[in-house]
Backbone as ProteinMPNN parsed JSONL, in Angstrom:
{"seq_chain_A": "MSFQDKYKEYKERQEAKKYFRSNNDQFLDNAQWSKVIAIGLLTAIGAGVVLGIVIHSLHITSSLFYVICAIVVSSAITKISQIHSSQMAILSVILTAFCYVVGEMTMIYLPLHEMGISFQFVSFIDIFSMSVRSLIVGDLFTTIVALIGLFIAYASAK", "coords_chain_A": {"N_chain_A": [[20.677, -8.482, 40.755], [17.794, -10.281, 41.143], [15.984, -13.066, 39.676], [13.252, -12.719, 40.074], [13.016, -9.946, 40.399], [13.839, -9.059, 37.875], [11.829, -10.178, 36.311], [9.609, -8.843, 37.35], [10.249, -6.212, 36.599], [10.196, -6.53, 33.838], [7.468, -7.104, 33.447], [6.343, -4.666, 34.277], [7.35, -2.958, 32.296], [6.04, -4.037, 30.065], [3.366, -3.504, 30.737], [3.474, -0.714, 30.774], [4.071, -0.222, 28.095], [1.765, -1.249, 26.918], [-0.155, 0.482, 27.976], [0.749, 2.896, 26.88], [0.38, 2.421, 24.135], [-2.366, 2.095, 24.055], [-3.269, 4.628, 24.645], [-2.217, 6.208, 22.692], [-2.493, 7.646, 19.549], [-1.044, 6.818, 17.368], [-0.89, 4.125, 17.011], [-2.57, 1.342, 15.722], [-5.391, -0.798, 16.271], [-6.277, -4.302, 15.727], [-8.685, -4.422, 14.25], [-8.808, -1.905, 13.041], [-6.465, -2.028, 11.498], [-7.117, -4.094, 9.715], [-9.231, -2.892, 8.36], [-7.931, -0.695, 7.142], [-6.098, -2.054, 5.495], [-7.825, -3.556, 3.85], [-9.389, -1.568, 2.513], [-7.321, -0.132, 1.356], [-6.267, -2.122, -0.321], [-8.415, -2.53, -2.083], [-8.482, 0.018, -3.236], [-5.964, 0.022, -4.449], [-6.282, -2.037, -6.336], [-8.359, -0.981, -7.928], [-7.149, 1.423, -8.85], [-5.007, 0.318, -10.219], [-6.282, -1.127, -12.282], [-7.505, 0.991, -13.665], [-5.173, 2.37, -14.389], [-3.966, 0.47, -16.115], [-5.922, 0.333, -18.159], [-5.958, 2.983, -19.113], [-3.286, 3.338, -20.018], [-3.197, 1.302, -21.928], [-5.178, 2.127, -23.747], [-4.339, 4.685, -24.559], [-1.783, 4.196, -25.442], [0.498, 5.213, -24.321], [3.085, 5.448, -22.049], [3.285, 7.122, -19.297], [5.017, 8.981, -16.829], [3.495, 10.453, -15.165], [1.059, 9.082, -14.817], [1.783, 6.905, -13.196], [2.703, 8.24, -10.933], [0.372, 9.537, -10.105], [-1.197, 7.303, -9.427], [0.318, 6.356, -7.257], [0.013, 8.465, -5.442], [-2.759, 8.418, -5.083], [-3.19, 5.882, -3.864], [-1.596, 6.091, -1.515], [-2.77, 8.324, -0.289], [-5.342, 7.364, 0.181], [-4.828, 5.398, 2.086], [-3.732, 6.904, 4.208], [-5.866, 8.615, 4.757], [-7.879, 6.886, 5.62], [-6.68, 5.648, 7.839], [-5.895, 7.883, 9.256], [-3.362, 8.54, 10.044], [-0.003, 9.484, 9.734], [2.731, 7.763, 9.367], [5.67, 5.66, 9.68], [4.867, 3.011, 9.444], [2.488, 3.209, 7.966], [3.574, 4.278, 5.67], [5.171, 2.19, 4.705], [3.186, 0.264, 4.24], [1.828, 1.654, 2.264], [3.716, 1.691, 0.195], [3.894, -1.049, -0.393], [1.263, -1.625, -1.24], [1.095, 0.14, -3.385], [2.996, -0.95, -5.116], [1.652, -3.331, -5.624], [-0.518, -2.25, -6.957], [0.729, -1.362, -9.305], [1.449, -3.826, -10.38], [-1.084, -4.92, -10.842], [-1.929, -3.107, -12.77], [-0.136, -3.73, -14.858], [-0.984, -6.342, -15.289], [-3.531, -5.855, -16.278], [-2.879, -4.512, -18.62], [-1.689, -6.617, -19.992], [-3.772, -8.438, -20.189], [-5.868, -7.142, -21.619], [-5.266, -6.952, -24.514], [-5.357, -9.71, -25.049], [-7.991, -10.274, -24.443], [-9.274, -8.762, -26.391], [-8.55, -10.212, -28.623], [-10.061, -12.427, -28.245], [-9.265, -14.415, -26.538], [-9.697, -16.188, -23.624], [-9.692, -16.726, -20.019], [-9.563, -19.443, -20.03], [-7.536, -20.426, -21.593], [-5.281, -19.067, -20.841], [-3.749, -18.827, -17.777], [-4.398, -17.288, -14.569], [-2.187, -17.132, -12.918], [-0.09, -17.256, -14.726], [-0.425, -14.808, -16.075], [-0.002, -13.092, -13.923], [2.696, -13.679, -13.229], [3.951, -12.931, -15.636], [3.367, -10.207, -15.622], [4.711, -9.237, -13.344], [7.328, -9.835, -14.067], [7.475, -8.262, -16.382], [7.214, -5.728, -15.28], [9.506, -5.482, -13.713], [11.746, -6.327, -15.293], [11.131, -5.686, -17.89], [10.632, -2.904, -19.502], [12.948, -0.324, -19.216], [12.371, 2.36, -18.657], [9.772, 2.196, -17.588], [10.287, 0.72, -15.28], [11.972, 2.489, -13.842], [10.234, 4.659, -13.536], [8.251, 3.43, -12.015], [9.681, 2.895, -9.665], [10.209, 5.52, -8.848], [7.589, 6.303, -8.364], [7.043, 4.619, -6.189], [8.759, 5.711, -4.252], [7.558, 8.206, -3.993], [5.079, 7.447, -2.982], [5.895, 6.457, -0.493], [6.956, 8.769, 0.672], [4.723, 10.485, 0.741], [3.021, 9.206, 2.493], [4.363, 9.15, 4.858]], "CA_chain_A": [[19.256, -8.485, 40.563], [17.293, -11.648, 41.079], [15.067, -13.379, 38.589], [11.957, -12.128, 40.42], [13.084, -8.519, 40.114], [13.87, -8.894, 36.428], [10.493, -10.501, 35.795], [8.721, -7.742, 37.74], [10.585, -5.081, 35.749], [9.69, -6.857, 32.505], [6.011, -6.94, 33.479], [6.056, -3.233, 34.344], [7.597, -2.401, 30.961], [4.969, -4.486, 29.175], [2.168, -2.743, 31.09], [3.679, 0.668, 30.325], [3.947, -0.232, 26.642], [0.349, -1.459, 26.611], [-0.838, 1.724, 28.308], [1.149, 3.898, 25.891], [-0.263, 2.119, 22.853], [-3.819, 2.296, 24.136], [-3.546, 6.053, 24.731], [-1.529, 6.92, 21.632], [-3.236, 7.455, 18.301], [-0.16, 6.35, 16.313], [-0.962, 2.68, 16.918], [-3.897, 0.864, 15.359], [-5.699, -2.146, 16.723], [-6.428, -5.245, 14.625], [-9.838, -4.074, 13.415], [-8.431, -0.751, 12.226], [-5.488, -2.482, 10.517], [-7.798, -4.847, 8.664], [-9.993, -1.92, 7.58], [-6.983, 0.062, 6.323], [-5.546, -2.944, 4.475], [-8.883, -3.912, 2.9], [-9.714, -0.41, 1.669], [-6.124, 0.137, 0.564], [-6.182, -3.143, -1.367], [-9.433, -2.209, -3.087], [-8.018, 1.212, -3.942], [-4.841, -0.362, -5.303], [-6.809, -2.799, -7.467], [-9.076, -0.042, -8.786], [-6.196, 2.323, -9.503], [-4.229, -0.491, -11.162], [-7.106, -1.398, -13.462], [-7.61, 2.255, -14.406], [-3.847, 2.611, -14.963], [-3.795, -0.418, -17.26], [-6.841, 0.718, -19.233], [-5.518, 4.264, -19.679], [-2.047, 3.138, -20.77], [-3.508, 0.482, -23.105], [-5.952, 2.86, -24.742], [-3.58, 5.819, -25.088], [-0.487, 3.704, -25.931], [1.518, 6.101, -23.77], [3.492, 5.169, -20.682], [3.7, 8.405, -18.75], [5.351, 8.938, -15.409], [2.403, 11.097, -14.445], [0.066, 8.07, -14.461], [2.298, 6.136, -12.059], [2.748, 9.137, -9.771], [-1.015, 9.731, -9.659], [-1.6, 6.074, -8.73], [1.003, 6.317, -5.96], [-0.609, 9.453, -4.562], [-4.118, 7.95, -4.763], [-3.114, 4.779, -2.902], [-1.078, 6.558, -0.223], [-3.745, 9.202, 0.369], [-6.439, 6.531, 0.678], [-4.371, 4.74, 3.315], [-3.593, 7.874, 5.297], [-7.177, 9.162, 5.13], [-8.614, 5.875, 6.377], [-6.052, 5.45, 9.154], [-5.677, 9.205, 9.843], [-2.028, 8.506, 10.638], [1.161, 9.553, 8.866], [3.82, 7.135, 10.102], [6.483, 4.776, 8.846], [4.079, 1.811, 9.153], [1.585, 3.541, 6.863], [4.396, 4.483, 4.48], [5.546, 0.86, 4.207], [1.967, -0.309, 3.669], [1.558, 2.391, 1.042], [4.655, 1.212, -0.826], [3.499, -2.416, -0.765], [0.031, -1.577, -2.013], [1.372, 0.815, -4.645], [3.637, -1.952, -5.972], [0.571, -4.218, -6.051], [-1.274, -1.474, -7.934], [1.475, -1.401, -10.555], [1.337, -5.192, -10.914], [-2.443, -5.039, -11.379], [-1.926, -2.336, -14.001], [0.536, -4.54, -15.872], [-1.867, -7.474, -15.601], [-4.6, -5.33, -17.123], [-2.311, -4.248, -19.944], [-1.444, -7.905, -20.647], [-5.03, -9.138, -20.448], [-6.737, -6.445, -22.571], [-5.1, -7.43, -25.895], [-5.826, -11.087, -25.131], [-9.455, -10.214, -24.449], [-9.672, -8.247, -27.699], [-8.381, -11.284, -29.599], [-11.015, -13.483, -27.945], [-8.662, -15.438, -25.681], [-10.204, -16.009, -22.267], [-8.886, -17.334, -18.962], [-9.477, -20.886, -20.212], [-6.274, -20.755, -22.236], [-4.199, -18.388, -20.12], [-4.111, -18.848, -16.36], [-4.192, -16.079, -13.787], [-0.819, -17.158, -12.397], [0.79, -16.897, -15.839], [-0.526, -13.364, -16.291], [0.639, -12.442, -12.771], [4.157, -13.8, -13.345], [4.386, -12.107, -16.766], [3.281, -8.791, -15.265], [5.81, -8.924, -12.421], [8.536, -9.859, -14.881], [7.438, -7.101, -17.261], [7.412, -4.522, -14.482], [10.874, -5.414, -13.198], [12.778, -6.518, -16.301], [10.659, -5.277, -19.201], [11.052, -1.609, -20.021], [13.731, 0.39, -18.204], [11.645, 3.577, -18.298], [8.666, 1.82, -16.697], [10.871, 0.33, -13.991], [12.427, 3.7, -13.162], [9.052, 5.434, -13.163], [7.6, 2.714, -10.917], [10.479, 3.141, -8.459], [9.945, 6.903, -8.434], [6.252, 6.281, -7.777], [7.12, 4.001, -4.853], [9.354, 6.711, -3.359], [6.538, 9.233, -3.75], [4.086, 6.846, -2.072], [6.477, 6.418, 0.837], [7.097, 10.142, 1.203], [3.436, 11.111, 1.023], [2.374, 8.541, 3.621], [5.169, 9.323, 6.068]], "C_chain_A": [[18.783, -9.92, 40.396], [16.335, -11.815, 39.899], [13.697, -12.759, 38.833], [11.932, -10.638, 40.083], [13.094, -8.244, 38.611], [12.501, -9.162, 35.812], [9.5, -9.388, 36.124], [8.98, -6.505, 36.875], [10.08, -5.301, 34.316], [8.18, -6.662, 32.434], [5.62, -5.466, 33.512], [6.282, -2.57, 32.983], [6.495, -2.796, 29.983], [3.667, -3.74, 29.465], [2.29, -1.292, 30.633], [3.537, 0.758, 28.803], [2.488, -0.396, 26.221], [-0.449, -0.191, 26.89], [-0.525, 2.805, 27.278], [0.431, 3.668, 24.568], [-1.769, 2.327, 22.907], [-4.181, 3.774, 24.174], [-2.85, 6.877, 23.653], [-2.236, 6.625, 20.314], [-2.35, 6.989, 17.148], [-0.209, 4.839, 16.12], [-2.393, 2.265, 16.652], [-4.128, -0.518, 15.959], [-5.976, -3.02, 15.497], [-7.586, -4.889, 13.702], [-9.511, -2.888, 12.502], [-7.419, -1.141, 11.146], [-6.179, -3.226, 9.376], [-8.621, -3.916, 7.777], [-9.075, -1.139, 6.647], [-6.437, -0.808, 5.189], [-6.596, -3.281, 3.429], [-9.208, -2.752, 1.967], [-8.51, -0.022, 0.812], [-5.947, -0.856, -0.573], [-7.199, -2.889, -2.468], [-9.045, -0.972, -3.898], [-6.883, 0.873, -4.898], [-5.317, -1.142, -6.526], [-7.522, -1.871, -8.441], [-8.137, 0.877, -9.544], [-5.339, 1.564, -10.52], [-4.999, -0.801, -12.43], [-7.252, -0.135, -14.307], [-6.279, 2.592, -15.076], [-3.635, 1.76, -16.209], [-4.674, -0.037, -18.428], [-6.377, 2.007, -19.902], [-4.256, 4.081, -20.523], [-2.315, 2.317, -22.031], [-4.25, 1.287, -24.164], [-5.188, 4.034, -25.336], [-2.262, 5.412, -25.747], [0.647, 4.633, -25.506], [1.818, 5.657, -22.345], [4.056, 6.461, -20.119], [4.015, 8.247, -17.265], [4.249, 9.559, -14.568], [1.351, 10.087, -14.0], [0.508, 7.284, -13.221], [2.348, 6.983, -10.786], [1.341, 9.361, -9.219], [-1.509, 8.497, -8.912], [-0.955, 5.976, -7.353], [0.36, 7.283, -4.979], [-2.012, 9.011, -4.148], [-4.075, 6.857, -3.704], [-2.632, 5.274, -1.545], [-2.058, 7.495, 0.477], [-4.947, 8.422, 0.872], [-6.051, 5.865, 1.999], [-4.284, 5.735, 4.463], [-4.93, 8.5, 5.693], [-7.986, 8.16, 5.944], [-8.01, 5.715, 7.765], [-5.9, 6.742, 9.93], [-4.339, 9.29, 10.576], [-0.994, 8.638, 9.525], [2.326, 8.999, 9.67], [4.599, 6.233, 9.157], [5.745, 3.48, 8.527], [3.132, 2.063, 7.988], [2.369, 3.756, 5.57], [4.812, 3.146, 3.874], [4.337, 0.171, 3.581], [1.617, 0.369, 2.349], [2.467, 1.929, -0.093], [4.26, -0.181, -1.311], [2.254, -2.392, -1.64], [0.208, -0.829, -3.331], [2.071, -0.135, -5.612], [2.597, -2.945, -6.483], [-0.299, -3.533, -7.101], [-0.581, -1.507, -9.291], [1.407, -2.78, -11.203], [-0.049, -5.406, -11.517], [-2.565, -4.254, -12.688], [-1.258, -3.092, -15.144], [-0.317, -5.738, -16.265], [-3.001, -7.029, -16.519], [-4.085, -5.07, -18.525], [-1.998, -5.534, -20.697], [-2.765, -8.554, -21.044], [-5.886, -8.453, -21.513], [-6.5, -6.855, -24.031], [-5.559, -8.879, -26.072], [-7.342, -11.142, -25.2], [-9.977, -9.711, -25.798], [-9.525, -9.3, -28.791], [-9.343, -12.445, -29.353], [-10.453, -14.6, -27.103], [-9.122, -15.177, -24.255], [-9.265, -16.673, -21.271], [-8.827, -18.851, -19.086], [-8.109, -21.282, -20.745], [-5.067, -20.144, -21.518], [-4.604, -18.33, -18.649], [-3.764, -17.516, -15.688], [-2.752, -15.997, -13.29], [0.177, -16.806, -13.499], [0.769, -15.396, -16.1], [0.156, -12.607, -15.154], [2.162, -12.495, -12.895], [4.688, -12.979, -14.522], [4.36, -10.62, -16.401], [4.391, -8.389, -14.296], [7.129, -8.869, -13.186], [8.603, -8.631, -15.791], [7.71, -5.811, -16.501], [8.867, -4.369, -14.051], [11.909, -5.417, -14.33], [12.404, -5.915, -17.65], [11.267, -3.995, -19.737], [11.771, -0.847, -18.907], [13.02, 1.652, -17.742], [10.514, 3.267, -17.322], [9.184, 1.437, -15.319], [11.32, 1.551, -13.201], [11.241, 4.53, -12.676], [8.315, 4.761, -12.001], [8.364, 2.917, -9.614], [10.276, 4.562, -7.942], [8.562, 6.996, -7.784], [6.236, 5.663, -6.389], [7.739, 4.956, -3.843], [8.345, 7.812, -3.021], [5.462, 8.714, -2.806], [4.606, 6.804, -0.643], [6.523, 7.812, 1.46], [5.741, 10.76, 1.54], [2.694, 10.444, 2.175], [3.154, 8.71, 4.915], [4.931, 10.645, 6.646]], "O_chain_A": [[19.327, -10.673, 39.589], [15.942, -10.855, 39.236], [13.046, -12.316, 37.886], [10.947, -10.131, 39.547], [12.442, -7.314, 38.135], [12.072, -8.455, 34.9], [8.658, -9.03, 35.301], [8.037, -5.828, 36.464], [9.598, -4.371, 33.669], [7.672, -6.109, 31.459], [4.667, -5.063, 32.846], [5.497, -1.718, 32.567], [6.066, -1.982, 29.165], [2.941, -3.383, 28.537], [1.317, -0.706, 30.158], [2.948, 1.708, 28.288], [2.034, 0.247, 25.274], [-1.331, 0.168, 26.109], [-1.414, 3.541, 26.851], [-0.066, 4.611, 23.952], [-2.381, 2.696, 21.904], [-5.286, 4.145, 23.778], [-2.886, 8.107, 23.692], [-2.539, 5.471, 20.011], [-2.855, 6.782, 16.045], [0.37, 4.322, 15.165], [-3.323, 2.773, 17.279], [-3.196, -1.302, 16.133], [-5.918, -2.542, 14.364], [-7.471, -5.043, 12.487], [-9.893, -2.874, 11.332], [-7.493, -0.654, 10.018], [-5.861, -3.01, 8.207], [-8.699, -4.128, 6.567], [-9.408, -0.941, 5.479], [-6.327, -0.35, 4.052], [-6.292, -3.291, 2.236], [-9.292, -2.94, 0.754], [-8.676, 0.375, -0.342], [-5.525, -0.48, -1.667], [-6.883, -3.016, -3.652], [-9.259, -0.928, -5.11], [-6.839, 1.374, -6.022], [-4.812, -0.933, -7.629], [-7.312, -1.964, -9.651], [-8.305, 1.088, -10.745], [-4.987, 2.111, -11.565], [-4.445, -0.747, -13.527], [-7.134, -0.189, -15.531], [-6.265, 3.053, -16.218], [-3.181, 2.26, -17.238], [-4.227, -0.075, -19.574], [-6.4, 2.111, -21.129], [-4.172, 4.616, -21.629], [-1.739, 2.591, -23.084], [-3.976, 1.142, -25.356], [-5.374, 4.35, -26.511], [-1.687, 6.182, -26.517], [1.625, 4.816, -26.231], [0.907, 5.508, -21.531], [5.182, 6.844, -20.436], [3.366, 7.484, -16.55], [4.093, 9.226, -13.393], [0.801, 10.222, -12.907], [-0.288, 7.031, -12.317], [2.066, 6.49, -9.693], [1.142, 9.375, -8.004], [-2.166, 8.621, -7.879], [-1.602, 5.562, -6.391], [0.182, 6.951, -3.807], [-2.413, 9.205, -3.0], [-4.844, 6.899, -2.743], [-3.209, 4.909, -0.521], [-2.169, 7.468, 1.703], [-5.523, 8.784, 1.898], [-6.864, 5.783, 2.92], [-4.717, 5.435, 5.576], [-5.11, 8.877, 6.851], [-8.704, 8.55, 6.864], [-8.737, 5.653, 8.757], [-5.785, 6.706, 11.155], [-4.194, 9.998, 11.573], [-1.1, 7.977, 8.492], [2.854, 9.677, 10.551], [4.237, 6.064, 7.992], [5.958, 2.898, 7.463], [2.992, 1.21, 7.111], [1.871, 3.445, 4.488], [4.803, 2.992, 2.652], [4.447, -0.436, 2.516], [1.157, -0.29, 1.417], [2.015, 1.793, -1.23], [4.29, -0.454, -2.511], [2.201, -3.067, -2.668], [-0.474, -1.145, -4.306], [1.771, -0.128, -6.806], [2.65, -3.357, -7.642], [-0.765, -4.183, -8.036], [-1.241, -1.664, -10.318], [1.317, -2.893, -12.425], [-0.175, -6.006, -12.585], [-3.241, -4.702, -13.614], [-1.758, -3.093, -16.268], [-0.37, -6.109, -17.437], [-3.383, -7.757, -17.435], [-4.764, -5.368, -19.508], [-2.037, -5.544, -21.927], [-2.867, -9.152, -22.114], [-6.581, -9.147, -22.256], [-7.478, -7.092, -24.74], [-6.091, -9.237, -27.123], [-7.911, -11.957, -25.926], [-11.004, -10.184, -26.286], [-10.274, -9.296, -29.768], [-9.427, -13.356, -30.177], [-11.094, -15.64, -26.958], [-8.958, -14.072, -23.737], [-8.178, -17.125, -21.631], [-8.109, -19.494, -18.321], [-7.581, -22.338, -20.398], [-3.959, -20.673, -21.599], [-5.682, -17.837, -18.318], [-2.948, -16.738, -16.183], [-2.167, -14.915, -13.247], [1.176, -16.134, -13.24], [1.813, -14.783, -16.319], [0.819, -11.597, -15.39], [2.842, -11.488, -12.693], [5.764, -12.391, -14.421], [5.232, -9.862, -16.824], [4.952, -7.301, -14.424], [7.942, -7.969, -12.978], [9.666, -8.031, -15.951], [8.363, -4.905, -17.019], [9.398, -3.259, -14.025], [12.836, -4.608, -14.328], [13.284, -5.658, -18.471], [12.324, -4.026, -20.367], [11.262, -0.74, -17.791], [13.06, 1.983, -16.557], [10.318, 3.988, -16.344], [8.583, 1.793, -14.305], [11.066, 1.631, -12.0], [11.241, 5.038, -11.555], [7.812, 5.441, -11.106], [7.748, 3.094, -8.563], [10.183, 4.778, -6.734], [8.386, 7.684, -6.778], [5.506, 6.122, -5.51], [7.296, 5.011, -2.695], [8.294, 8.286, -1.886], [4.986, 9.443, -1.936], [3.869, 7.078, 0.305], [6.171, 8.0, 2.625], [5.626, 11.486, 2.527], [1.817, 11.065, 2.778], [2.616, 8.424, 5.985], [5.518, 10.985, 7.673]]}, "name": "protein", "num_of_chains": 1, "seq": "MSFQDKYKEYKERQEAKKYFRSNNDQFLDNAQWSKVIAIGLLTAIGAGVVLGIVIHSLHITSSLFYVICAIVVSSAITKISQIHSSQMAILSVILTAFCYVVGEMTMIYLPLHEMGISFQFVSFIDIFSMSVRSLIVGDLFTTIVALIGLFIAYASAK"}
């Protein structure tokens, strides 16, 4: 097979792939991806703040709260994209993990706010690094529950 034939075959495969993706609803274009990511990010931030406020006010870390957040984020992503696929499941896991980090950040910031300490003395990056560290290394129960929530987010979006 000559180079011309290989190049022609490559071009035909690329055209077939482009045609398949344009006529298949399992693939999103850039505008749809940005819409799904933006709404999913807003949902993750909102659910994380609510998670942090509820856990801080009740002083209870329940697995039900983390599971509900995982289901809320994954259902928001699948309802906006109207696709259940592995790409949506991976995006759901990433945004659910971000939701948990935002929840930890809220739980760290609320006592500081109650004491009158503002962002002048504590930086956003410090709170972010403390929340990631707290989520991964802090409490074993919280880490296990967060992992279970991530598995649930993956399963419900796939």
